Short mmCIF file of C-alpha atoms in Angstrom, two decimals:
data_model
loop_
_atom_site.label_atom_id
_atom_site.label_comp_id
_atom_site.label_asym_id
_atom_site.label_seq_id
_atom_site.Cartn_x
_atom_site.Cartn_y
_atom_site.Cartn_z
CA UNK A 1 80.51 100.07 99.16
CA UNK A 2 79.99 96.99 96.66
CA UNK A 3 78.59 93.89 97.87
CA UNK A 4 82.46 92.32 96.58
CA UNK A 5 84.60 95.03 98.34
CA UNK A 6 82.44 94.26 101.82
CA UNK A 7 83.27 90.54 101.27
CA UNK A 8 86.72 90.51 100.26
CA UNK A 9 87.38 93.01 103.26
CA UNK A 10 85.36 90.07 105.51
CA UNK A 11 87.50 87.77 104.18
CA UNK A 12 90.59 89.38 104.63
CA UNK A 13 89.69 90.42 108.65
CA UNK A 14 88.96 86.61 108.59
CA UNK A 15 92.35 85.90 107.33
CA UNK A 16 94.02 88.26 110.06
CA UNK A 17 91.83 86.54 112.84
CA UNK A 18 93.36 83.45 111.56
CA UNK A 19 96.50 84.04 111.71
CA UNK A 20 97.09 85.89 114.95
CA UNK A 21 95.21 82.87 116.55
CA UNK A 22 97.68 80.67 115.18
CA UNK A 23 100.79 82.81 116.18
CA UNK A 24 98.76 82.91 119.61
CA UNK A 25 98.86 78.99 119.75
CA UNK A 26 102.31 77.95 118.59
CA UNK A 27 103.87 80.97 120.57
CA UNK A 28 102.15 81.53 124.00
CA UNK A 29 103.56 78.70 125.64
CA UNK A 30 106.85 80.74 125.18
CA UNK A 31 105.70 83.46 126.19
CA UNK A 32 104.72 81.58 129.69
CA UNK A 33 108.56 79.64 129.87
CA UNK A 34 109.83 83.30 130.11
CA UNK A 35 107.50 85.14 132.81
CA UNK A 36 107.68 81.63 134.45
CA UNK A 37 111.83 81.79 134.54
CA UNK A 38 111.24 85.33 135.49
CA UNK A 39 109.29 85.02 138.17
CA UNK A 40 111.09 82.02 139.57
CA UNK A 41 114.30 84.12 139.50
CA UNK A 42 112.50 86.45 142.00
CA UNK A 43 112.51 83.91 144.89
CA UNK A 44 115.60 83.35 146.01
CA UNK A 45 115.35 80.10 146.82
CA UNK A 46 114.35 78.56 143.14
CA UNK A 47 117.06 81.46 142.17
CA UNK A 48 119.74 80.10 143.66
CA UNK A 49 118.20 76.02 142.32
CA UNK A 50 117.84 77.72 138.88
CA UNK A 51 121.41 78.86 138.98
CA UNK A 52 122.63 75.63 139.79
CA UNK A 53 121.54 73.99 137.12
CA UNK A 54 122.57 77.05 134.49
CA UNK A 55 126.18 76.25 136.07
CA UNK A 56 126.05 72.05 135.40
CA UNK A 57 124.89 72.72 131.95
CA UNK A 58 127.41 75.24 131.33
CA UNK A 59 130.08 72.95 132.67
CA UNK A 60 128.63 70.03 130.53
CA UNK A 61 128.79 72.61 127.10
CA UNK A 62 132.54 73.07 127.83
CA UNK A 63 133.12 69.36 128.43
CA UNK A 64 131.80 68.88 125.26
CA UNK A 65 133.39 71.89 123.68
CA UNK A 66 137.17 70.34 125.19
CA UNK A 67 136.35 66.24 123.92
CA UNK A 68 135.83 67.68 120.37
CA UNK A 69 139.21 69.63 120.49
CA UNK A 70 138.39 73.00 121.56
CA UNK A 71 137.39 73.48 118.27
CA UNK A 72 134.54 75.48 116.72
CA UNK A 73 134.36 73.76 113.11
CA UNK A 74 134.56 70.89 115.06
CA UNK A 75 131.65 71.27 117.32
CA UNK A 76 129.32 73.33 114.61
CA UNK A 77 130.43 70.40 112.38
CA UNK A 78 130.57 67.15 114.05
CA UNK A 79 127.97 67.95 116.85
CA UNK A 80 125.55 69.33 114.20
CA UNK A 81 126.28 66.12 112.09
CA UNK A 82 125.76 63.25 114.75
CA UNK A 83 122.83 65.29 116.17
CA UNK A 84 120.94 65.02 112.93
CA UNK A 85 121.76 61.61 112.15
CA UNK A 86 120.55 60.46 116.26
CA UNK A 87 117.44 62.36 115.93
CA UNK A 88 116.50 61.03 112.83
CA UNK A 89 117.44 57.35 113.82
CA UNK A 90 115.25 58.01 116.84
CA UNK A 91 111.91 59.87 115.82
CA UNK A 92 111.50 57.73 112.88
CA UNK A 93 112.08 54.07 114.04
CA UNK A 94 109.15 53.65 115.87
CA UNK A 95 106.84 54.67 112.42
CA UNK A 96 109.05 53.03 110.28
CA UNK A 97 108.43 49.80 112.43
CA UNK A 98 105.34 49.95 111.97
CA UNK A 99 105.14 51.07 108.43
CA UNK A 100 107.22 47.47 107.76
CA UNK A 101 105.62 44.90 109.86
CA UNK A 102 101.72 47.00 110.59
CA UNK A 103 103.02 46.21 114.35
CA UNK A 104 101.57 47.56 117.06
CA UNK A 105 98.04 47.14 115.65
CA UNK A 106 96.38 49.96 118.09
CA UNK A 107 98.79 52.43 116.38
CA UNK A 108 97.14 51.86 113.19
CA UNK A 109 93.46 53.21 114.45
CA UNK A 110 95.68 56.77 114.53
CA UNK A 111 96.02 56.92 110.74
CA UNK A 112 95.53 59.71 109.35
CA UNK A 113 94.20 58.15 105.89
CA UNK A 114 92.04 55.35 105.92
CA UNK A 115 93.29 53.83 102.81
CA UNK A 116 96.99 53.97 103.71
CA UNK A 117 98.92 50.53 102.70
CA UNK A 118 100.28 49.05 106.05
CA UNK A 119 102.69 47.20 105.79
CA UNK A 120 104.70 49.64 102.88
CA UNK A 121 106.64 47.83 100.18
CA UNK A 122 110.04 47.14 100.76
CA UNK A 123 111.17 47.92 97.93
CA UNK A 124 109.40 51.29 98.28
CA UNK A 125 111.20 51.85 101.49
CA UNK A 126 114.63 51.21 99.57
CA UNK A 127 114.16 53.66 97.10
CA UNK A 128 113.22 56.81 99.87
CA UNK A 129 115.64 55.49 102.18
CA UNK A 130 118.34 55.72 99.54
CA UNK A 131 117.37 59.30 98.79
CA UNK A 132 116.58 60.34 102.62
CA UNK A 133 120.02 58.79 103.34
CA UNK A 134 122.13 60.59 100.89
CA UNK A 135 120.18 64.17 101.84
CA UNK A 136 121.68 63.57 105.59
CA UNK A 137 124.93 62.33 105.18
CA UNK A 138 125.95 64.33 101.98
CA UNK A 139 123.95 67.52 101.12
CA UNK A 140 123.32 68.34 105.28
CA UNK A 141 127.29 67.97 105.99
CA UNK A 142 128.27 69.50 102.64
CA UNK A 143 125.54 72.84 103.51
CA UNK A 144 126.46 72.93 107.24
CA UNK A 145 130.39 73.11 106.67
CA UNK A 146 129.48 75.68 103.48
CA UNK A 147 127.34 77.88 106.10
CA UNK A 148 130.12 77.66 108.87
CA UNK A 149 132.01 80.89 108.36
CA UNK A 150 128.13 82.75 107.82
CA UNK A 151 127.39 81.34 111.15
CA UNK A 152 131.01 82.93 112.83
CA UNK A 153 130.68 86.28 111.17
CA UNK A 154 127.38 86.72 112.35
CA UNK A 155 128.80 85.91 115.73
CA UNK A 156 127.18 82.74 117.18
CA UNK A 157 131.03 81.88 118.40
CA UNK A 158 130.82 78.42 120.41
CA UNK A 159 133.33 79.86 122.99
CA UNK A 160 131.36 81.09 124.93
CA UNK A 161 129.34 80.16 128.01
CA UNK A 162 125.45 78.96 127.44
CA UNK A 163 123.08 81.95 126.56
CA UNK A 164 120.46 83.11 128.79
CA UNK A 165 117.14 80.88 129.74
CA UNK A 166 115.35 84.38 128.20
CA UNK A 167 117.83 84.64 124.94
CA UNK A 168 117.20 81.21 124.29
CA UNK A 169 113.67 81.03 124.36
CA UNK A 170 113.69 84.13 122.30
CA UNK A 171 116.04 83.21 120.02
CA UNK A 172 114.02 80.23 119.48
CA UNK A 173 110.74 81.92 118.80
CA UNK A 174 112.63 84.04 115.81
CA UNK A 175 113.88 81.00 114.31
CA UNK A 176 110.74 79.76 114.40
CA UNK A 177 108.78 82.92 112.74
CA UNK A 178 112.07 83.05 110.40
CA UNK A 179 111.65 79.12 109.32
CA UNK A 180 108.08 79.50 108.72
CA UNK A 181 108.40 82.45 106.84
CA UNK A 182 111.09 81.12 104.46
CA UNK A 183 109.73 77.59 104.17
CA UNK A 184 106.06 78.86 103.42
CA UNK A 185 108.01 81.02 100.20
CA UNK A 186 110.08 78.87 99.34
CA UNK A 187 107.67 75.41 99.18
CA UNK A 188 105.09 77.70 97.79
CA UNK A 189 107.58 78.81 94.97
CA UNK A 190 108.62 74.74 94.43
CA UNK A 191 104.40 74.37 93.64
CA UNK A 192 104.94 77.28 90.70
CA UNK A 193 104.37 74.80 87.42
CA UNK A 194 107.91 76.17 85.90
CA UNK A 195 109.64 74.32 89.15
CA UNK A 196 107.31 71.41 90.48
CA UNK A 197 108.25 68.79 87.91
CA UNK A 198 111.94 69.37 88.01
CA UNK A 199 112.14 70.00 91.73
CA UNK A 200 108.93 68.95 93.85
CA UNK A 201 107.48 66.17 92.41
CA UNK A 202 110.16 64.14 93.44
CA UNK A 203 108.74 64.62 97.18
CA UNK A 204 104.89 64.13 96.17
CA UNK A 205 105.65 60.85 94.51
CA UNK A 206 103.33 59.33 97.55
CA UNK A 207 100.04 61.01 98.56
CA UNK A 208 100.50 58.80 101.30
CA UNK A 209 103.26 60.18 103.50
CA UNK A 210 105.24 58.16 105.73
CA UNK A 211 107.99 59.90 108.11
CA UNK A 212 111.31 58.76 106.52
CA UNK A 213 109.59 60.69 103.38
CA UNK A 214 110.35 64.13 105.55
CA UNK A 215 113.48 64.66 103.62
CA UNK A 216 112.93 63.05 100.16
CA UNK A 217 113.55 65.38 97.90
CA UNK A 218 116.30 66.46 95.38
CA UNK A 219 119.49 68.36 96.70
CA UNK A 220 118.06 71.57 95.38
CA UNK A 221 114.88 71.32 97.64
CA UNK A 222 116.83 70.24 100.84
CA UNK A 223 118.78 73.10 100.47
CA UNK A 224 116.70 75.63 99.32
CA UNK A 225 113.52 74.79 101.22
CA UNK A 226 114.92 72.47 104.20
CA UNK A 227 118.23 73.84 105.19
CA UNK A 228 118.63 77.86 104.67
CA UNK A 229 115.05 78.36 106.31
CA UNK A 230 116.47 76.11 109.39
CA UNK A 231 120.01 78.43 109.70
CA UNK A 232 118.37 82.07 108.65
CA UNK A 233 117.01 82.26 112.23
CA UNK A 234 119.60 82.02 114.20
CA UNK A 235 122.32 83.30 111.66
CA UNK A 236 120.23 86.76 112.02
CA UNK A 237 120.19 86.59 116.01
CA UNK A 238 123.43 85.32 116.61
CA UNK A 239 122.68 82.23 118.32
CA UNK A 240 124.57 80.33 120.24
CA UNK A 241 125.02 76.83 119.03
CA UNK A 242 123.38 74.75 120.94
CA UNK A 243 120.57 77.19 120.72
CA UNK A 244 120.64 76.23 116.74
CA UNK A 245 120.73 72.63 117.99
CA UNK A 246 117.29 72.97 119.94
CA UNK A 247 115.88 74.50 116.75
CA UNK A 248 117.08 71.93 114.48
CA UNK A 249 116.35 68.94 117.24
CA UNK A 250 112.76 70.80 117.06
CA UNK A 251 111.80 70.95 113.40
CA UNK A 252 113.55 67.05 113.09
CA UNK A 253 110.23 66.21 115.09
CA UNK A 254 108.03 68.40 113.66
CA UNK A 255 109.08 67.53 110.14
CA UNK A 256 108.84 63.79 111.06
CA UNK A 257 105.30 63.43 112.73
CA UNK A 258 104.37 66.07 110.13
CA UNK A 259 105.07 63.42 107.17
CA UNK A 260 104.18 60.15 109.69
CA UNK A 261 100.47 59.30 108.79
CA UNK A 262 99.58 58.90 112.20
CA UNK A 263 97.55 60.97 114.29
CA UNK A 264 98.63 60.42 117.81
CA UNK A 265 97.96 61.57 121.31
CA UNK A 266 99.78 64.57 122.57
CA UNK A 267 101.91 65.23 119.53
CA UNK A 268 101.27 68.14 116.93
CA UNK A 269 98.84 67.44 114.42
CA UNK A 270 99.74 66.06 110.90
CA UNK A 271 96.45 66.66 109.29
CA UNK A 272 97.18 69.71 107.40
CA UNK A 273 100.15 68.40 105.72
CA UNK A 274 99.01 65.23 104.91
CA UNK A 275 96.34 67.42 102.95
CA UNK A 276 98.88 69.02 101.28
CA UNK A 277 100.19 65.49 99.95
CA UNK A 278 96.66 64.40 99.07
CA UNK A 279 95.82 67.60 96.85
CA UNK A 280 99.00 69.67 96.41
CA UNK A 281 97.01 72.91 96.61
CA UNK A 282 97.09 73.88 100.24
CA UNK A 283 99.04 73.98 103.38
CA UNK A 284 102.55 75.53 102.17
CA UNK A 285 103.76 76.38 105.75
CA UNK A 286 104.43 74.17 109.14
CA UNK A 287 102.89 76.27 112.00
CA UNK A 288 99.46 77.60 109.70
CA UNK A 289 100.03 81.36 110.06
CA UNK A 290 101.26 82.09 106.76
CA UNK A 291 98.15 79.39 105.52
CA UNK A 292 95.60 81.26 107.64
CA UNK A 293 97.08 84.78 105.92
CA UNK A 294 97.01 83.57 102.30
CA UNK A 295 93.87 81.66 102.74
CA UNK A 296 95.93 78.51 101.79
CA UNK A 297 94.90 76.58 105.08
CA UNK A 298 92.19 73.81 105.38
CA UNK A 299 89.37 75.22 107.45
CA UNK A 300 85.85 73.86 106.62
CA UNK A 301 87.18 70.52 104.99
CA UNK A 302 87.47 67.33 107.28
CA UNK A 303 91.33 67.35 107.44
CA UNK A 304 90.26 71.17 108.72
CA UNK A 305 87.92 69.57 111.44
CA UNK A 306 90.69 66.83 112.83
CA UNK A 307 93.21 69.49 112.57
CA UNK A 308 94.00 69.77 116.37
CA UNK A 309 96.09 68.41 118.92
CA UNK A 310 94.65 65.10 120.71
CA UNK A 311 94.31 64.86 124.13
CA UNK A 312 92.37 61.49 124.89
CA UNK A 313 93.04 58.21 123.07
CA UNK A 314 90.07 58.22 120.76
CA UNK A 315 90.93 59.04 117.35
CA UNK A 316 90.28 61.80 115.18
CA UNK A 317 88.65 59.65 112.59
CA UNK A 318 86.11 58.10 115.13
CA UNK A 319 85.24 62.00 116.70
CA UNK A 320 85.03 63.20 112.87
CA UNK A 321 84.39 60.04 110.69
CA UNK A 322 84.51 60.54 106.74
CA UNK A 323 81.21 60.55 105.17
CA UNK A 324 80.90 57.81 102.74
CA UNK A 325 78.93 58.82 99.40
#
């Protein structure tokens, strides 16, 4: 065997390592929800509590499902819609505050590049707000109504009582393999030089990413490389609704503190994408798996190093510090 052949087979067992560790640390703490519910469900007595609170959220769905008219369009529709809008309004007020006004100063110690312009130019701000703002109230509405009869045939009906804790949680996970599958393709396609400057540049305009970025892109992009990869999940398992909802709710927040420029205690790491917005070449997926199986990730560079989730208040920058040349 070749020196070459030994390596690239090294490289490639590296690869594999890489990847099932990172399926091992965005999944396992499913895993444990599920043997946890099942093992609860054994004792009668947190059987009968667990039960209890199945039956108020079920009641709570249908009182939902009967102030929106009984109706299915209506729920998939105008639940899906005011969802998005609340979640977005929520996650990203707090970083767009500061983005404005560089207010609270301790949040600034968190960024994630030391060079970032605090407070961002207003009229900056206008121009990806106008953009962000027509992605979620035209092209989301426009897609989710379009992918409305897809959703019924594959028969995630919304009358119908609340799935299983164990269906959920499952459901969940394949949306989660399915999104990072499809958006990993998909943005790695948008990179291809025949499609970048017409679709993707748009959305690297700043190599300095701030969270109402997430969605600033052109309709094509939201659709092709936001939106299907969101819906192919749980259009294949036939989730329930609200199950969708959790998965949308999810990658909202993931997709915001992904784009934020902060690296803050206790949430998921943003270091790997905000590489990708610094040099374009690396970090296609969300979750790393497809990254650490392509060799597209960031290990050995200092975004590679802070790439982890913080537990004490001590930034990233201070525990790794960039080496000045």
């Amino acid at each position: 065997m070749s020196p070459s052949s030994s390596t690239n087979q090294s490289s490639i067992s590296v690869r594999i390592k890489d990847s099932l560790v990172s399926v091992f640390n965005n999944f396992f703490i499913h895993a444990l929800l599920i043997i946890a519910n099942r093992v609860l469900h054994e004792n009668r007595y947190t059987s009968y509590h667990l039960s209890s609170i199945y039956e108020w959220c079920n009641s709570q769905w249908w009182s939902l499902h009967s102030s929106l008219w009984s109706s299915d369009i209506a729920v998939h529709f105008i639940g899906t819609y005011f969802l998005t809008w609340g979640c977005y309004l929520v996650y990203n007020l707090p970083f767009v505050y500061c983005d404005l006004t560089g207010k609270p100063g301790w949040l600034l110690k968190y960024k994630t590049q030391d060079d970032k312009v605090i407070p961002m130019n207003p009229k900056d701000f206008v121009k990806v707000l106008k953009i962000t703002l027509r992605n979620i109230f035209i092209v989301g509405p426009f897609f989710n109504l379009c992918a409305y009869p897809i959703f019924m045939r594959s028969g995630a009906l919304n009358k119908q009582n609340l799935p299983s804790f164990e269906k959920a949680v499952f459901d969940i996970v394949v949306s989660n393999f399915c999104f990072e599958t499809f958006f990993y393709y998909s943005h790695r396609l948008m990179h291809h030089p025949r499609l970048y400057k017409r679709f993707h540049k748009l959305h690297h305009e700043w190599t300095q990413p701030s969270s109402v970025e997430s969605v600033y892109c052109c309709p094509t992009e939201m659709v092709v490389s936001n939106l299907i990869p969101l819906v192919i999940g749980p259009i294949l398992m036939g989730s329930h609704i609200t199950v969708f909802w959790v998965t949308m709710v999810n990658t909202l927040l993931m997709t915001t503190i992904q784009h934020c420029g902060y690296h803050l205690p206790f949430f998921e790491s943003p270091e790997g994408h905000d590489y990708h917005h610094k040099y374009f070449n690396r970090v296609y997926g969300i979750w790393g798996i497809l990254d650490s199986l392509h060799g597209t990730g960031i290990k050995g560079t200092l975004n590679g190093k802070r790439h982890y989730r913080l537990f004490s208040t001590t930034p990233v920058c201070v525990t790794y510090p960039k080496k000045v040349k």
